[in-house]
């Protein structure tokens, strides 16, 4: 498996750019500068960077912080758990939070992360993702803001990886050999 594996484009760079502008406008109607933006690493780093700059065009300049998570399957339970490998620097008590991730797949990551932030005293938490795979959802909520709904295919690019490869692709693509 190398970067030479054939990749078919699912969402073009141009469509991503257009959709992020729309999302920033939608988010601007709900969020103000008192909110804290929390971006989940590593997958969301490119999406978050483009989204916050688009939000800036809509007059928003919130604080931004990052969390690195790794998810793992708990051997004794069916539910997935997330482990924080790098935590926030900002305090979240009484803060409203815009939680950004690259993709809402089963939804377990955003559910578990929301629970952690709530347990630390966060006030309201709303979620924004670039991609959503509706067929895979295992939780009782959907992301508040979602860029594109995609089929149940493993995708890479624009920050999303397969074994930490392909993050630099400017579009979202499907690696043919791993489907
Ligand atoms: P969830 O907890 O099942 O919603 O999964 C969310 C996380 O799984 C994302 O933050 C990604 O890191 C990873 N993930 C899920 N689907 C894909 C995919 O198609 N490509 C790359 N990463 C994915
Ligand atoms: Mg991720």
Coordinates of C-alpha atoms and ligand atoms in Angstrom, one line a residue:
X1 CA 0.0 0.0 0.0
X2 CA 1.7 3.2 -1.2
X3 CA 0.6 6.6 -2.4
X4 CA 0.6 5.0 -5.8
X5 CA -2.5 3.0 -5.1
X6 CA -5.3 4.2 -7.5
X7 CA -7.6 6.8 -5.9
X8 CA -10.9 7.9 -7.2
X9 CA -12.1 11.4 -6.3
X10 CA -15.3 11.5 -4.3
X11 CA -15.3 15.2 -3.3
X12 CA -13.3 17.7 -5.3
X13 CA -11.1 20.4 -3.7
X14 CA -13.4 23.0 -5.3
X15 CA -16.6 21.5 -3.9
X16 CA -14.9 21.3 -0.4
X17 CA -14.0 25.0 -0.6
X18 CA -17.6 26.1 -1.6
X19 CA -19.2 23.9 1.0
X20 CA -16.9 25.3 3.8
X21 CA -17.9 28.8 2.9
X22 CA -21.6 27.8 3.3
X23 CA -20.9 26.0 6.6
X24 CA -19.1 29.0 8.0
X25 CA -22.1 31.2 7.2
X26 CA -24.4 28.6 8.9
X27 CA -22.1 28.4 11.9
X28 CA -21.9 32.2 12.1
X29 CA -25.6 32.3 12.8
X30 CA -25.2 30.2 15.9
X31 CA -21.7 30.8 17.3
X32 CA -20.0 34.0 18.6
X33 CA -16.6 34.9 19.8
X34 CA -17.3 33.7 23.4
X35 CA -17.3 30.1 22.0
X36 CA -14.3 27.9 22.1
X37 CA -13.4 25.9 18.9
X38 CA -12.1 22.5 19.7
X39 CA -10.6 20.6 16.8
X40 CA -9.8 16.9 17.1
X41 CA -6.4 15.9 15.8
X42 CA -5.0 14.6 13.6
X43 CA -7.7 14.1 11.0
X44 CA -9.4 17.5 11.3
X45 CA -6.4 19.8 11.0
X46 CA -6.9 20.8 7.4
X47 CA -10.7 21.1 7.6
X48 CA -10.4 23.1 10.9
X49 CA -7.8 25.5 9.4
X50 CA -10.0 26.2 6.4
X51 CA -13.2 26.4 8.4
X52 CA -11.9 28.9 11.0
X53 CA -10.5 31.1 8.2
X54 CA -13.9 31.0 6.5
X55 CA -15.6 31.8 9.8
X56 CA -13.3 34.8 10.1
X57 CA -14.8 36.2 6.9
X58 CA -18.1 36.0 8.6
X59 CA -16.8 38.1 11.5
X60 CA -15.9 35.4 13.9
X61 CA -12.6 35.2 15.9
X62 CA -13.1 32.6 18.6
X63 CA -10.3 30.9 20.6
X64 CA -9.1 27.6 19.3
X65 CA -7.7 24.6 21.0
X66 CA -6.9 21.0 20.1
X67 CA -7.2 17.5 21.4
X68 CA -5.6 14.4 20.1
X69 CA -7.6 11.2 20.6
X70 CA -7.0 7.6 19.8
X71 CA -10.0 5.3 19.7
X72 CA -9.8 1.7 20.7
X73 CA -12.2 -1.1 21.1
X74 CA -12.8 -2.1 24.7
X75 CA -12.4 -5.9 24.7
X76 CA -15.2 -6.4 27.2
X77 CA -17.9 -4.1 25.6
X78 CA -19.2 -3.4 22.2
X79 CA -19.0 0.3 22.6
X80 CA -15.8 2.1 21.4
X81 CA -13.8 4.2 23.8
X82 CA -11.6 7.2 23.1
X83 CA -8.4 7.9 24.9
X84 CA -7.0 11.4 25.1
X85 CA -3.3 11.4 24.1
X86 CA -3.0 15.2 24.0
X87 CA -5.4 17.3 26.1
X88 CA -6.7 20.8 25.8
X89 CA -4.9 23.8 27.3
X90 CA -8.1 25.8 27.7
X91 CA -10.6 25.5 30.5
X92 CA -14.1 24.5 29.3
X93 CA -16.1 25.3 32.4
X94 CA -19.3 27.2 31.4
X95 CA -18.0 27.5 27.8
X96 CA -20.0 26.9 24.7
X97 CA -18.0 24.7 22.4
X98 CA -17.8 24.1 18.6
X99 CA -16.4 20.6 18.3
X100 CA -14.8 19.9 14.9
X101 CA -13.8 16.6 13.5
X102 CA -13.1 15.3 10.0
X103 CA -15.7 12.6 9.8
X104 CA -18.7 11.3 11.6
X105 CA -18.6 7.6 11.0
X106 CA -20.2 5.6 13.8
X107 CA -20.4 8.8 15.9
X108 CA -18.8 7.2 18.9
X109 CA -15.8 9.6 18.9
X110 CA -18.0 12.7 19.0
X111 CA -20.3 11.1 21.5
X112 CA -17.5 10.2 23.9
X113 CA -15.7 13.5 23.4
X114 CA -18.9 15.4 24.1
X115 CA -19.4 13.4 27.3
X116 CA -15.8 14.3 28.4
X117 CA -16.3 18.0 27.8
X118 CA -19.7 17.9 29.5
X119 CA -18.2 16.2 32.5
X120 CA -15.7 19.1 32.7
X121 CA -18.5 21.6 32.9
X122 CA -18.9 22.7 29.2
X123 CA -22.2 24.5 28.7
X124 CA -23.4 23.8 25.1
X125 CA -21.5 21.6 22.6
X126 CA -22.3 21.6 18.9
X127 CA -20.5 19.6 16.3
X128 CA -19.2 20.3 12.8
X129 CA -17.7 17.7 10.5
X130 CA -16.7 17.7 6.9
X131 CA -18.0 14.3 6.2
X132 CA -20.8 12.1 7.5
X133 CA -21.4 8.4 6.7
X134 CA -25.1 8.0 7.5
X135 CA -25.1 4.2 7.0
X136 CA -22.6 3.7 9.8
X137 CA -24.2 5.8 12.5
X138 CA -24.4 4.0 15.9
X139 CA -25.4 6.9 18.1
X140 CA -28.7 8.7 18.7
X141 CA -27.6 12.1 17.3
X142 CA -26.3 13.6 14.1
X143 CA -23.6 16.3 13.7
X144 CA -25.2 19.7 13.8
X145 CA -23.2 20.9 10.8
X146 CA -22.0 18.3 8.2
X147 CA -20.3 19.2 4.9
X148 CA -21.1 16.1 2.8
X149 CA -22.9 12.9 3.3
X150 CA -20.9 10.1 1.7
X151 CA -21.4 6.3 1.1
X152 CA -20.0 3.7 3.4
X153 CA -16.5 3.7 1.8
X154 CA -13.2 4.3 3.5
X155 CA -12.0 7.8 2.4
X156 CA -8.7 9.6 2.5
X157 CA -7.3 13.1 1.8
X158 CA -7.8 16.6 3.0
X159 CA -6.4 15.5 6.4
X160 CA -7.9 12.0 6.5
X161 CA -5.5 9.2 6.5
X162 CA -5.0 5.5 5.9
X163 CA -2.1 4.4 8.2
X164 CA -1.1 8.1 8.3
X165 CA -0.8 8.4 4.6
X166 CA -2.8 10.4 2.0
X167 CA -3.5 13.4 4.4
X168 CA -1.9 15.8 1.9
X169 CA -4.3 15.1 -0.9
X170 CA -6.3 18.3 -1.6
X171 CA -9.6 16.3 -2.3
X172 CA -11.5 13.5 -0.6
X173 CA -10.8 10.2 -2.4
X174 CA -11.5 6.5 -2.2
X175 CA -8.4 4.2 -2.2
X176 CA -9.6 1.4 -4.6
X177 CA -7.4 -1.4 -3.2
X178 CA -8.6 -1.2 0.4
X179 CA -12.4 -1.3 -0.2
Ligands
LIG1 P1 -16.4 7.4 14.6 O1 -16.0 7.4 16.1 O2 -16.8 6.0 14.2 O3 -17.4 8.4 14.2 O4 -15.1 7.6 13.8 C1 -14.5 8.8 13.7 C2 -13.0 8.7 13.4 O5 -12.7 7.5 12.7 C3 -12.6 9.9 12.6 O6 -12.2 10.9 13.4 C4 -11.5 9.3 11.7 O7 -10.3 9.4 12.4 C5 -11.8 7.8 11.6 N1 -12.5 7.4 10.4 C6 -13.7 7.0 10.2 N2 -14.0 6.8 8.9 C7 -12.9 7.1 8.2 C8 -12.6 7.1 6.8 O8 -13.3 6.7 5.9 N3 -11.3 7.5 6.5 C9 -10.4 7.9 7.4 N4 -10.7 7.9 8.8 C10 -11.9 7.5 9.1
LIG2 MG1 -10.0 11.1 13.6

